[in-house]
Amino acid sequence: HPLPHQVPCWLRPRDRTRSPEVLTENGVSPSHTPLGSQSPSLTLHTSFPQGQRRESFLYRSDSDYDMSPKTVSRNSSLASEGHTAEDFIVTPFAQLLCFRRSPLGGVCVSPRATLSDQQYQQLALDTLEELDWCLDQLETIQTHRSVSEMASNKFKRMLNRELSHLSEMSRSGNQVSEYISSTFMDKQNEVEIPSPTLKDKPMSHISGVRKLSHSSSLSSTSMPRFGVNTDHEDELAKELEDLDKWSFNIFRVAEFSNNRPLSCIMYAIFQERELLKTFRIPVDTFVTYVMTLEDHYHGNVAYHNSLHAADVTQSTHVLLSTPALDAVFTDLEILAALFAAAIHDVDHPGVSNQFLINTNSELALMYNDESVLENHHLAVGFKLLHQENCDIFQNLTKRQRQSLRKLVIDMVLATDMSKHMTLLADLKTMVETKKVTSSGVLLLDHYTERIQVLRNMVHCADLSNPTKTLPLYRQWTERIMEEFFRQGDKERERGMEISAMCDKHTASVEKSQVGFIDYIVHPLWETWADLVHPDAQELLDTLEENREWYLNTMPQSPSPPPDRHLQHDRFQFELTLEDLDLSSYIYYKTFHLQTGVHLWALVWEQLDLLTY
C-alpha cells in the first residue's frame, strides 16, 4: 500500500447531476456553473513542506514534553525529516483509517495464544475482512460531528498541556494561558454574582436597532463612484486597486472614504463580483442597507467596529477567490459568506460574552448565555433588512432566502471564539480523512461539508490579523488591547475580577501575541493552508515573520516561584475514554487481539463510541 501521506486527494465541486434549474435557483447560471465537465479539481497535498517552517503544537508527540518548558521555541516545532507518514496524521478518525491500511502499524507482535500457522492465518484473514467492513461503515459517518469531536477533545487536551507549560514560565505566561483557555475553549461558564440588576426592560424587541434614513439622498443616477461621498476619490481608487490582495490596507480606505470603510468595501466587492446584477439588488437599496449597517457599528469601540467588519469582509473576499477553491461555491453561498462577514460584529459593545454574562446583561438573559453577542449580531443584521429601502434580498426566491439565512446563521455563530477548537477539529478531521480514504475524493456535495469550509473561511478571516503585513498587524494589536483594557477598567470599577489580558497594569502584549499565534492562529491557518495548498503558503511565511518580531520584542520575565505548578488546576481537563488518542487505543487493543480477542467486537465498541 502507498504511505498515507502519498495518497492523492481531490477537492471537487458539487454533484454534477444537478439540473440547470437547480443551479439557477441557487444563483448560478449554467454558463459558468462550477459543475461543468471541464471544471478544475484541487489536489489536497498530503506531504508537508519540509525545511524550516514551524509546525503547530498539534504535531507534538508525548516525548516532546520531556523538553524544558522554559525553552521559548517549544511552542512550535520545526519540521523534521525524522517524521514518519503516520506522524502527519493527527486526528483520531483519520488515524483509524490510516490504521486500516496497515492494521499492526508496522509493529510485530508475538501471539501468546497457541494456534497453528493455518489457524492463525485464517483468524487473521477473517478478522481483517470483518475489520474492513466495519471501517467502511465508519467511513460513511459524517465527519462533521461525532468523529471530529474526538479530534476536538484530543486538541483540547494537547492545548491544555501546552498552556500548563507556558504558565510555568512566568506570571505573564500564566495570564496568556488563562486568556487562551477562557476565550478559545467552549467551557462551562463560571458566572460571578452579578451587579445589582437594573430595572427590567421589555425584551420583545431587538435592542440596538435604530431608525435611520439614508435612502432620501440616494438614487441609481446620482450614486457616488464607490458608493460613498468623498473628497478623495482618486486616492480611494488607488487603494481599491489592491482589493483582491491580502496586503490590502483597510486603514487607508477608511481615511479616504469619509470613514465609511464597510460601505465602500461592500460596494466595491459586490460590483466586482456582479452580485448586484446576479441577484437583482437595486443599487440604492444596497447602499442604503450597508450604510445603515455601518451606522450600527459603534465608532467608539476600539476594535470591533466597522473597520474590523470591512477587514473581515475583504479577507473573506480574497479567500473566496483563492485558486484552489475556484468554481467550488455557488453565487448564493458567496453572497451569504460576504453578508455574514459584514454583519458578524454589528452593534458590538466592546466587551466579551463572559462580561455580559457576569453582569447579568439583557442580551445574556435573552440568549441564555449561549453565543450571546453572535446571536445578537445576527438578529440586528437581519432586522435591519426590514427598515425602509433596506431589503437587499427582496428579489430572491423564498427558497434562496431560506438557504441564505441558514448559511449566514451558521457562519456568524462560528465566529464565537469559544467554538474555535471544535471548528479546527472539524476542518482537520475532514482534510485528513480525505487524505487516507480509499476514494480520496472530497465532493462537498453535502451541506455539512460545504458549510464546514465556509465556517472556517470566515473564522480564518476573523483571525487573519497576524497573517497580514507587520504594520497592519501592529495596528490591529493596539486596537484589540485598547478594547481589552477598557473592559478591564469597567471590571475594576465594578469590583469584578479582571479578565485575562484586560488588566493594563500587568498584561504582556508581546507574549500574548506569541501565544495567540502558537496556540490559536498557527494551527488554524496551517490546516487551512493544507486544504488550499499551495495558495496560503505566503500567509504562513508572514505569520512566522510576525511571530518572530513579537518574540524578539518580548521583555524577559522573572522565573516563577517553586510552587508555581500548584496553581495550574484551572487549565486541567477531566479526561474520559473519548479523549484518548484513538490510534493508541487501537494499537493497545490489537495486541490483545493476538491472544484471541476478536477485532470486530472492538470496532463495534468504537462505532458505539463514535455515534453516541
Coordinates of C-alpha atoms in Angstrom, one line a residue:
H1 CA 0.0 0.0 0.0
P2 CA 1.2 3.6 -0.6
L3 CA 2.1 5.5 2.5
P4 CA -0.8 7.7 3.8
H5 CA 0.9 11.0 3.0
Q6 CA 1.4 9.9 -0.6
V7 CA -2.2 9.2 -1.3
P8 CA -3.6 11.9 -3.7
C9 CA -6.9 13.6 -2.7
W10 CA -9.0 16.0 -4.7
L11 CA -11.5 18.6 -3.8
R12 CA -14.2 18.9 -6.4
P13 CA -17.3 21.0 -6.9
R14 CA -20.8 19.8 -6.1
D15 CA -22.6 16.9 -7.6
R16 CA -22.5 17.2 -11.4
T17 CA -26.0 15.7 -11.8
R18 CA -27.9 18.8 -10.6
S19 CA -30.2 20.3 -13.2
P20 CA -29.8 23.9 -14.7
E21 CA -33.0 24.8 -12.9
V22 CA -31.4 24.0 -9.5
L23 CA -28.3 25.9 -10.4
T24 CA -30.3 29.0 -11.4
E25 CA -32.3 28.7 -8.2
N26 CA -29.1 29.0 -6.3
G27 CA -27.8 32.0 -8.1
V28 CA -25.5 30.2 -10.6
S29 CA -26.1 30.3 -14.3
P30 CA -25.3 27.2 -16.3
S31 CA -22.9 29.1 -18.4
H32 CA -20.4 29.5 -15.5
T33 CA -21.5 26.7 -13.2
P34 CA -18.8 25.1 -11.2
L35 CA -20.3 21.7 -12.2
G36 CA -19.3 21.7 -15.8
S37 CA -17.3 18.7 -17.0
Q38 CA -14.3 20.9 -17.6
S39 CA -14.2 22.4 -14.1
P40 CA -10.9 22.0 -12.3
S41 CA -10.2 19.8 -9.3
L42 CA -7.9 20.5 -6.4
T43 CA -5.3 18.1 -5.2
L44 CA -5.1 18.1 -1.4
H45 CA -1.3 17.8 -1.0
T46 CA -0.6 15.2 1.7
S47 CA 3.0 16.0 2.3
F48 CA 4.1 18.9 4.5
P49 CA 6.7 21.4 3.3
Q50 CA 10.0 20.3 4.8
G51 CA 12.7 22.7 5.9
Q52 CA 12.4 25.5 8.5
R53 CA 8.7 26.2 8.6
R54 CA 7.3 25.6 12.1
E55 CA 4.7 23.1 12.8
S56 CA 1.9 23.8 15.2
F57 CA 1.6 22.1 18.6
L58 CA -0.9 19.7 17.1
Y59 CA 2.1 17.7 15.7
R60 CA 3.8 17.3 19.0
S61 CA 4.4 13.8 20.4
D62 CA 4.4 13.0 24.1
S63 CA 8.2 12.7 24.0
D64 CA 8.4 16.4 23.1
Y65 CA 7.1 17.3 26.5
D66 CA 10.3 16.0 28.1
M67 CA 11.9 19.2 27.0
S68 CA 12.3 22.1 29.4
P69 CA 9.2 24.3 29.5
K70 CA 11.5 27.3 29.6
T71 CA 12.5 26.8 26.0
V72 CA 10.5 29.5 24.4
S73 CA 10.6 27.9 20.9
R74 CA 8.9 24.8 22.3
N75 CA 5.5 26.3 21.4
S76 CA 6.0 25.2 17.9
S77 CA 8.4 22.6 16.5
L78 CA 10.4 22.7 13.3
A79 CA 9.6 20.3 10.6
S80 CA 11.7 17.2 11.0
E81 CA 12.9 14.8 8.4
G82 CA 12.6 12.1 11.0
H83 CA 8.8 12.2 10.9
T84 CA 7.1 9.1 9.6
A85 CA 4.0 9.2 7.5
E86 CA 1.8 8.4 10.5
D87 CA 3.2 11.4 12.4
F88 CA 1.5 13.7 9.9
I89 CA -2.0 12.3 10.7
V90 CA -3.2 13.7 14.0
T91 CA -7.0 13.4 14.0
P92 CA -8.2 10.2 15.6
F93 CA -10.6 9.2 12.9
A94 CA -8.0 9.7 10.1
Q95 CA -5.6 7.7 12.2
L96 CA -8.1 4.9 12.4
L97 CA -8.5 4.9 8.6
C98 CA -4.7 5.0 8.3
F99 CA -4.6 2.0 10.6
R100 CA -6.9 0.3 8.2
R101 CA -4.1 0.3 5.6
S102 CA -1.6 -1.3 8.0
P103 CA -3.6 -2.9 10.9
L104 CA -0.5 -3.5 13.0
G105 CA 1.1 -0.2 12.1
G106 CA 4.3 -2.0 11.2
V107 CA 4.7 -3.4 14.7
C108 CA 5.3 -7.1 15.0
V109 CA 3.6 -8.7 18.0
S110 CA 4.2 -12.3 19.1
P111 CA 0.9 -14.0 19.8
R112 CA 0.6 -15.7 23.2
A113 CA -2.3 -18.0 22.1
T114 CA -1.4 -21.4 20.9
L115 CA -2.5 -21.6 17.3
S116 CA -1.3 -23.4 14.3
D117 CA 0.0 -21.4 11.4
Q118 CA -3.1 -22.2 9.3
Q119 CA -5.5 -21.4 12.2
Y120 CA -3.6 -18.1 12.8
Q121 CA -3.7 -17.1 9.1
Q122 CA -7.4 -17.9 8.8
L123 CA -8.2 -16.0 12.0
A124 CA -6.2 -13.0 10.7
L125 CA -8.0 -13.1 7.3
D126 CA -11.4 -13.4 8.8
T127 CA -10.8 -10.7 11.4
L128 CA -9.3 -8.3 8.8
E129 CA -12.3 -8.9 6.5
E130 CA -14.6 -8.0 9.3
L131 CA -12.5 -5.0 10.2
D132 CA -12.6 -3.8 6.6
W133 CA -16.3 -4.0 6.5
C134 CA -16.7 -2.2 9.9
L135 CA -14.3 0.5 8.9
D136 CA -16.3 1.0 5.6
Q137 CA -19.3 1.7 7.8
L138 CA -17.3 4.1 9.9
E139 CA -16.1 5.9 6.8
T140 CA -19.7 6.7 5.9
I141 CA -20.2 8.6 9.1
Q142 CA -20.3 12.4 8.6
T143 CA -17.0 13.8 9.9
H144 CA -18.7 17.0 10.9
R145 CA -19.9 16.0 14.4
S146 CA -19.3 12.7 16.2
V147 CA -16.0 11.8 14.6
S148 CA -14.3 15.2 14.6
E149 CA -15.4 15.6 18.3
M150 CA -12.7 13.1 19.1
A151 CA -10.2 15.4 17.5
S152 CA -11.6 18.4 19.3
N153 CA -11.2 16.6 22.6
K154 CA -7.7 15.5 21.7
F155 CA -6.7 19.0 20.6
K156 CA -8.1 20.5 23.9
R157 CA -6.0 18.0 25.9
M158 CA -2.9 18.9 23.9
L159 CA -3.6 22.6 24.2
N160 CA -4.1 22.2 28.0
R161 CA -0.7 20.6 28.2
E162 CA 0.9 23.4 26.3
L163 CA -0.8 26.1 28.4
S164 CA 0.3 24.3 31.6
H165 CA 3.9 24.5 30.4
L166 CA 3.5 28.1 29.4
S167 CA 2.0 29.1 32.7
E168 CA 5.1 27.7 34.5
M169 CA 7.4 30.1 32.7
S170 CA 6.3 33.4 34.3
R171 CA 3.4 35.4 35.7
S172 CA 2.6 36.9 32.2
G173 CA 2.7 33.4 30.7
N174 CA 0.1 32.3 33.2
Q175 CA -2.1 35.3 32.2
V176 CA -1.7 34.4 28.5
S177 CA -2.6 30.8 29.3
E178 CA -5.7 31.9 31.2
Y179 CA -6.8 34.2 28.3
I180 CA -6.4 31.5 25.7
S181 CA -8.2 28.9 27.8
S182 CA -11.1 31.2 28.7
T183 CA -11.5 32.6 25.2
F184 CA -11.0 29.8 22.8
M185 CA -12.4 26.8 24.6
D186 CA -16.0 26.0 24.9
K187 CA -16.2 25.6 28.7
Q188 CA -18.9 25.9 31.3
N189 CA -19.3 29.5 32.2
E190 CA -18.3 30.4 35.7
V191 CA -20.7 33.1 36.4
E192 CA -19.9 35.7 39.1
I193 CA -22.5 37.2 41.3
P194 CA -23.9 39.9 39.1
S195 CA -24.1 43.5 40.0
P196 CA -27.5 44.9 41.2
T197 CA -29.9 44.2 38.4
L198 CA -31.2 47.2 36.6
K199 CA -34.9 47.8 36.2
D200 CA -36.3 45.2 33.9
K201 CA -36.7 46.2 30.2
P202 CA -39.1 44.7 27.8
M203 CA -37.3 42.0 25.7
S204 CA -39.9 41.8 22.9
H205 CA -37.7 43.9 20.6
I206 CA -34.1 43.6 19.4
S207 CA -32.0 46.1 21.3
G208 CA -29.6 48.3 19.4
V209 CA -31.6 48.8 16.2
R210 CA -32.2 52.4 15.5
K211 CA -34.3 54.2 12.9
L212 CA -32.0 55.8 10.3
S213 CA -32.6 57.2 6.9
H214 CA -30.2 57.2 4.0
S215 CA -32.5 56.5 1.1
S216 CA -33.8 60.0 0.6
S217 CA -30.5 61.3 -0.8
L218 CA -29.7 58.2 -2.9
S219 CA -30.6 57.1 -6.4
S220 CA -29.1 55.0 -9.0
T221 CA -28.4 58.0 -11.2
S222 CA -26.6 60.0 -8.5
M223 CA -24.7 57.2 -6.9
P224 CA -21.1 58.0 -6.0
R225 CA -18.4 56.0 -7.8
F226 CA -17.6 53.9 -4.8
G227 CA -20.9 54.1 -3.0
V228 CA -19.8 56.8 -0.6
N229 CA -19.4 60.5 -0.7
T230 CA -15.7 61.5 -0.5
D231 CA -13.4 64.3 -1.5
H232 CA -10.6 61.8 -2.0
E233 CA -12.0 59.8 -4.9
D234 CA -8.7 59.4 -6.7
E235 CA -6.8 58.3 -3.6
L236 CA -9.6 55.9 -2.8
A237 CA -9.5 54.5 -6.3
K238 CA -5.8 53.9 -6.0
E239 CA -6.3 51.9 -2.7
L240 CA -9.1 49.8 -4.2
E241 CA -6.8 48.6 -6.9
D242 CA -5.5 46.2 -4.3
L243 CA -9.0 44.9 -3.3
D244 CA -8.1 41.4 -4.3
K245 CA -4.8 41.3 -2.4
W246 CA -4.1 40.1 1.1
S247 CA -1.9 43.1 1.8
F248 CA -4.9 45.5 1.2
N249 CA -4.7 48.5 3.6
I250 CA -8.2 48.9 5.0
F251 CA -7.0 51.8 7.2
R252 CA -6.3 54.0 4.2
V253 CA -9.6 53.1 2.7
A254 CA -11.3 54.3 5.9
E255 CA -9.2 57.5 5.6
F256 CA -10.2 58.2 2.0
S257 CA -13.9 57.0 2.3
N258 CA -15.0 59.6 4.8
N259 CA -14.8 56.9 7.5
R260 CA -17.1 54.5 5.6
P261 CA -14.8 51.5 5.1
L262 CA -17.5 48.9 5.3
S263 CA -19.9 50.6 2.9
C264 CA -17.1 51.2 0.5
I265 CA -15.7 47.7 0.6
M266 CA -19.1 46.0 0.3
Y267 CA -20.0 48.2 -2.7
A268 CA -16.6 47.5 -4.4
I269 CA -16.8 43.7 -3.8
F270 CA -20.4 43.4 -4.9
Q271 CA -19.7 45.4 -8.0
E272 CA -16.6 43.4 -8.9
R273 CA -18.4 40.0 -8.4
E274 CA -21.5 41.3 -10.2
L275 CA -23.7 40.2 -7.3
L276 CA -26.0 43.2 -7.6
K277 CA -26.8 42.0 -11.2
T278 CA -27.0 38.3 -10.4
F279 CA -29.5 38.8 -7.5
R280 CA -31.2 41.8 -8.9
I281 CA -30.3 44.0 -5.9
P282 CA -31.3 47.7 -6.6
V283 CA -28.1 49.7 -6.1
D284 CA -29.8 52.4 -4.0
T285 CA -31.3 49.7 -1.7
F286 CA -27.9 48.1 -1.4
V287 CA -26.1 51.3 -0.4
T288 CA -28.9 52.2 2.0
Y289 CA -28.6 48.9 3.7
V290 CA -24.8 48.9 4.0
M291 CA -24.7 52.5 5.3
T292 CA -27.4 51.6 7.8
L293 CA -25.4 48.5 8.8
E294 CA -22.3 50.5 9.2
D295 CA -24.1 53.1 11.4
H296 CA -25.0 50.3 13.8
Y297 CA -21.3 49.5 14.4
H298 CA -20.0 51.6 17.3
G299 CA -17.4 54.1 16.3
N300 CA -16.2 54.5 20.0
V301 CA -15.3 50.8 20.2
A302 CA -11.6 50.4 19.6
Y303 CA -11.5 47.1 17.7
H304 CA -14.9 45.6 17.0
N305 CA -16.1 48.4 14.8
S306 CA -17.0 48.8 11.1
L307 CA -13.3 48.9 10.2
H308 CA -12.9 45.4 11.6
A309 CA -16.0 44.3 9.7
A310 CA -14.7 45.8 6.5
D311 CA -11.4 44.0 7.0
V312 CA -13.0 40.6 7.6
T313 CA -15.3 41.1 4.6
Q314 CA -12.3 41.9 2.3
S315 CA -10.3 39.0 3.7
T316 CA -13.3 36.7 3.1
H317 CA -13.5 38.0 -0.5
V318 CA -9.8 37.1 -1.0
L319 CA -10.2 33.7 0.5
L320 CA -13.2 33.0 -1.7
S321 CA -11.0 33.9 -4.7
T322 CA -8.2 31.5 -3.8
P323 CA -7.4 29.4 -6.9
A324 CA -7.8 26.2 -5.1
L325 CA -11.5 27.0 -4.4
D326 CA -12.2 28.3 -7.9
A327 CA -15.7 27.3 -9.0
V328 CA -16.4 25.4 -5.8
F329 CA -19.1 27.6 -4.2
T330 CA -22.3 28.9 -5.8
D331 CA -23.1 32.6 -6.1
L332 CA -25.6 32.3 -3.3
E333 CA -23.0 30.8 -1.0
I334 CA -20.6 33.6 -1.9
L335 CA -23.3 36.2 -1.2
A336 CA -24.0 34.5 2.1
A337 CA -20.3 34.5 3.1
L338 CA -19.8 38.1 2.3
F339 CA -23.0 39.2 4.1
A340 CA -22.1 37.1 7.1
A341 CA -18.7 38.7 7.3
A342 CA -20.2 42.2 7.0
I343 CA -22.7 41.7 9.8
H344 CA -20.7 39.4 12.1
D345 CA -19.9 42.0 14.8
V346 CA -22.7 44.6 14.2
D347 CA -23.7 46.5 17.4
H348 CA -20.7 45.0 19.3
P349 CA -20.5 46.8 22.7
G350 CA -16.7 46.3 23.1
V351 CA -16.9 43.7 25.9
S352 CA -16.8 39.9 25.8
N353 CA -19.6 37.4 26.1
Q354 CA -18.4 36.5 29.5
F355 CA -18.6 40.1 30.7
L356 CA -22.2 40.3 29.5
I357 CA -23.0 37.0 31.3
N358 CA -21.2 38.1 34.5
T359 CA -23.1 41.4 34.6
N360 CA -26.5 39.8 34.1
S361 CA -27.0 41.8 30.9
E362 CA -30.2 41.9 28.9
L363 CA -28.5 40.2 26.0
A364 CA -27.2 37.4 28.1
L365 CA -30.7 36.8 29.5
M366 CA -32.2 36.9 26.0
Y367 CA -29.8 34.4 24.6
N368 CA -29.5 32.2 27.6
D369 CA -25.7 32.8 27.9
E370 CA -25.1 30.9 24.7
S371 CA -23.1 32.8 22.0
V372 CA -24.6 36.0 23.3
L373 CA -23.0 38.5 21.0
E374 CA -23.0 36.3 17.9
N375 CA -26.8 35.8 18.2
H376 CA -27.3 39.5 18.7
H377 CA -25.2 40.4 15.6
L378 CA -27.4 38.0 13.6
A379 CA -30.6 39.5 14.9
V380 CA -29.5 43.0 14.2
G381 CA -28.1 42.2 10.8
F382 CA -31.3 40.6 9.6
K383 CA -33.6 43.1 11.4
L384 CA -32.1 46.0 9.5
L385 CA -33.3 44.4 6.3
H386 CA -36.8 45.4 7.4
Q387 CA -36.0 49.1 7.5
E388 CA -37.1 51.4 4.7
N389 CA -35.4 50.5 1.4
C390 CA -33.0 48.1 3.1
D391 CA -34.1 44.7 1.9
I392 CA -31.3 43.8 -0.4
F393 CA -32.7 40.2 -0.8
Q394 CA -36.1 41.3 -2.0
N395 CA -35.7 39.6 -5.4
L396 CA -34.5 36.3 -4.0
T397 CA -36.9 33.4 -4.1
K398 CA -38.3 32.1 -0.9
R399 CA -36.0 29.0 -1.1
Q400 CA -33.0 31.2 -1.8
R401 CA -33.8 33.4 1.2
Q402 CA -34.2 30.4 3.5
S403 CA -30.9 28.9 2.2
L404 CA -29.0 32.2 2.6
R405 CA -30.4 32.7 6.1
K406 CA -29.3 29.2 7.2
L407 CA -25.8 29.7 5.7
V408 CA -25.4 33.2 7.3
I409 CA -26.5 31.9 10.8
D410 CA -24.1 29.0 10.6
M411 CA -21.2 31.2 9.6
V412 CA -21.8 34.0 12.1
L413 CA -22.3 31.6 15.1
A414 CA -19.0 30.1 14.1
T415 CA -17.3 33.4 14.9
D416 CA -17.8 32.7 18.6
M417 CA -14.2 32.2 19.7
S418 CA -15.2 29.6 22.3
K419 CA -16.0 27.3 19.3
H420 CA -12.5 27.6 17.9
M421 CA -11.3 24.1 18.9
T422 CA -14.4 22.5 17.5
L423 CA -14.0 24.3 14.2
L424 CA -10.4 23.4 14.0
A425 CA -11.0 19.8 14.8
D426 CA -13.9 19.6 12.2
L427 CA -11.7 21.0 9.4
K428 CA -8.6 19.0 10.2
T429 CA -10.6 15.8 10.5
M430 CA -12.2 16.4 7.2
V431 CA -8.9 17.2 5.4
E432 CA -7.0 14.3 7.0
T433 CA -9.8 11.8 6.5
K434 CA -9.9 12.5 2.7
K435 CA -6.1 12.0 2.6
V436 CA -6.2 8.4 3.8
T437 CA -9.6 7.1 2.5
S438 CA -9.5 4.8 -0.5
S439 CA -11.7 7.2 -2.5
G440 CA -9.6 10.2 -1.7
V441 CA -12.3 12.5 -3.1
L442 CA -14.0 15.4 -1.3
L443 CA -17.0 16.2 -3.3
L444 CA -18.5 18.8 -1.0
D445 CA -22.0 17.8 -2.1
H446 CA -23.3 17.6 1.5
Y447 CA -24.3 20.7 3.3
T448 CA -22.3 19.7 6.3
E449 CA -19.1 19.6 4.3
R450 CA -19.7 22.8 2.4
I451 CA -20.7 24.8 5.4
Q452 CA -17.7 23.4 7.3
V453 CA -15.4 25.0 4.8
L454 CA -17.3 28.3 4.8
R455 CA -17.5 28.4 8.6
N456 CA -13.7 28.0 8.8
M457 CA -13.2 30.5 6.0
V458 CA -15.0 33.3 7.9
H459 CA -13.3 32.2 11.1
C460 CA -9.9 32.4 9.4
A461 CA -10.8 35.9 8.1
D462 CA -11.8 36.9 11.6
L463 CA -8.4 35.7 12.9
S464 CA -6.4 37.0 9.9
N465 CA -4.7 40.0 11.6
P466 CA -1.4 38.1 12.4
T467 CA -1.1 36.9 8.8
K468 CA -1.2 40.5 7.4
T469 CA 1.9 42.6 6.9
L470 CA 3.5 43.7 10.2
P471 CA 2.5 47.4 10.1
L472 CA -1.2 46.3 9.7
Y473 CA -0.9 43.6 12.3
R474 CA 0.5 46.0 14.8
Q475 CA -2.3 48.5 14.3
W476 CA -4.9 45.8 15.0
T477 CA -3.0 44.6 18.0
E478 CA -3.0 48.1 19.5
R479 CA -6.8 48.3 18.9
I480 CA -7.7 45.0 20.5
M481 CA -5.5 45.6 23.5
E482 CA -7.1 49.0 24.0
E483 CA -10.5 47.3 23.9
F484 CA -9.4 44.7 26.4
F485 CA -8.0 47.4 28.7
R486 CA -11.3 49.3 28.6
Q487 CA -13.2 46.2 29.6
G488 CA -10.7 45.7 32.4
D489 CA -11.3 49.2 33.7
K490 CA -15.0 48.5 33.7
E491 CA -14.5 45.3 35.7
R492 CA -12.2 47.1 38.1
E493 CA -14.8 49.8 38.6
R494 CA -17.5 47.2 39.4
G495 CA -15.3 45.3 41.8
M496 CA -15.2 42.3 39.5
E497 CA -12.2 40.0 38.8
I498 CA -10.4 41.5 35.9
S499 CA -10.4 39.2 32.9
A500 CA -7.2 37.7 31.5
M501 CA -5.3 40.2 29.3
C502 CA -7.6 43.0 30.3
D503 CA -5.5 44.4 33.1
K504 CA -3.5 47.3 31.6
H505 CA -1.1 47.2 34.6
T506 CA 0.0 43.5 34.2
A507 CA -0.8 42.4 30.6
S508 CA 2.2 41.5 28.3
V509 CA 1.2 42.4 24.8
E510 CA 4.2 40.8 23.1
K511 CA 3.8 37.5 25.0
S512 CA 0.0 37.5 24.3
Q513 CA 0.6 37.7 20.6
V514 CA 3.2 35.0 20.5
G515 CA 0.9 32.7 22.5
F516 CA -2.1 33.7 20.3
I517 CA -0.1 32.7 17.2
D518 CA 1.3 29.5 18.6
Y519 CA -1.8 28.0 20.1
I520 CA -4.7 29.5 18.0
V521 CA -3.8 31.2 14.8
H522 CA -1.0 28.9 13.5
P523 CA -2.9 25.6 13.9
L524 CA -5.9 27.1 12.2
W525 CA -4.1 28.6 9.2
E526 CA -1.8 25.6 9.0
T527 CA -4.9 23.4 8.4
W528 CA -6.5 25.9 6.0
A529 CA -3.2 26.0 4.1
D530 CA -3.3 22.2 3.9
L531 CA -6.8 22.4 2.4
V532 CA -5.9 25.0 -0.3
H533 CA -2.2 24.2 -0.8
P534 CA -0.2 25.9 -2.1
D535 CA -2.3 29.1 -2.1
A536 CA -1.8 30.1 1.5
Q537 CA 1.9 29.4 1.9
E538 CA 2.9 33.1 1.7
L539 CA 0.4 33.8 4.6
L540 CA 2.2 31.2 6.7
D541 CA 5.5 32.8 6.0
T542 CA 4.2 36.2 7.0
L543 CA 2.7 34.7 10.2
E544 CA 6.1 33.2 11.1
E545 CA 7.8 36.5 10.5
N546 CA 5.3 38.4 12.6
R547 CA 5.7 35.9 15.4
E548 CA 9.5 36.3 15.4
W549 CA 9.1 40.1 15.6
Y550 CA 6.9 39.9 18.7
L551 CA 9.1 37.2 20.2
N552 CA 12.2 39.4 19.7
T553 CA 10.5 42.4 21.3
M554 CA 9.2 40.3 24.3
P555 CA 10.6 41.5 27.6
Q556 CA 12.3 38.9 29.7
S557 CA 10.1 37.6 32.6
P558 CA 11.4 36.6 36.0
S559 CA 11.3 32.9 36.9
P560 CA 8.2 31.7 38.6
P561 CA 8.2 30.7 42.3
P562 CA 9.0 27.0 43.1
D563 CA 5.4 26.2 43.9
R564 CA 4.1 27.6 40.7
H565 CA 2.8 24.2 39.5
L566 CA 0.3 24.2 42.3
Q567 CA -1.7 26.9 40.5
H568 CA -2.5 25.0 37.3
D569 CA -5.8 23.5 38.2
R570 CA -7.8 25.8 36.1
F571 CA -6.1 24.5 32.9
Q572 CA -6.6 20.8 33.6
F573 CA -9.3 18.9 31.7
E574 CA -11.0 15.8 33.0
L575 CA -10.1 13.0 30.6
T576 CA -12.6 10.4 29.6
L577 CA -12.4 7.5 27.2
E578 CA -13.5 9.8 24.4
D579 CA -10.4 11.9 25.0
L580 CA -7.9 9.1 24.5
D581 CA -5.8 9.0 21.3
L582 CA -7.8 6.6 19.3
S583 CA -4.8 5.2 17.4
S584 CA -3.1 4.4 20.7
Y585 CA -6.2 2.7 21.9
I586 CA -6.5 0.6 18.7
Y587 CA -2.8 -0.4 18.9
Y588 CA -3.3 -1.5 22.5
K589 CA -6.4 -3.5 21.7
T590 CA -4.7 -5.1 18.6
F591 CA -2.0 -6.5 20.9
H592 CA -4.7 -8.3 22.8
L593 CA -6.3 -9.5 19.6
Q594 CA -3.3 -11.7 19.1
T595 CA -4.3 -13.7 22.2
G596 CA -7.7 -14.5 20.7
V597 CA -9.8 -11.3 21.2
H598 CA -12.0 -10.7 18.1
L599 CA -11.3 -7.4 16.5
W600 CA -14.9 -7.0 15.2
A601 CA -16.0 -6.5 18.8
L602 CA -13.5 -3.8 19.3
V603 CA -14.6 -2.0 16.2
W604 CA -18.3 -2.2 17.1
E605 CA -17.3 -0.8 20.5
Q606 CA -15.7 2.1 18.8
L607 CA -18.7 2.5 16.5
D608 CA -20.9 2.9 19.5
L609 CA -18.5 5.4 20.9
L610 CA -18.4 7.5 17.7
T611 CA -22.1 7.7 17.3
Y612 CA -23.1 8.1 21.0

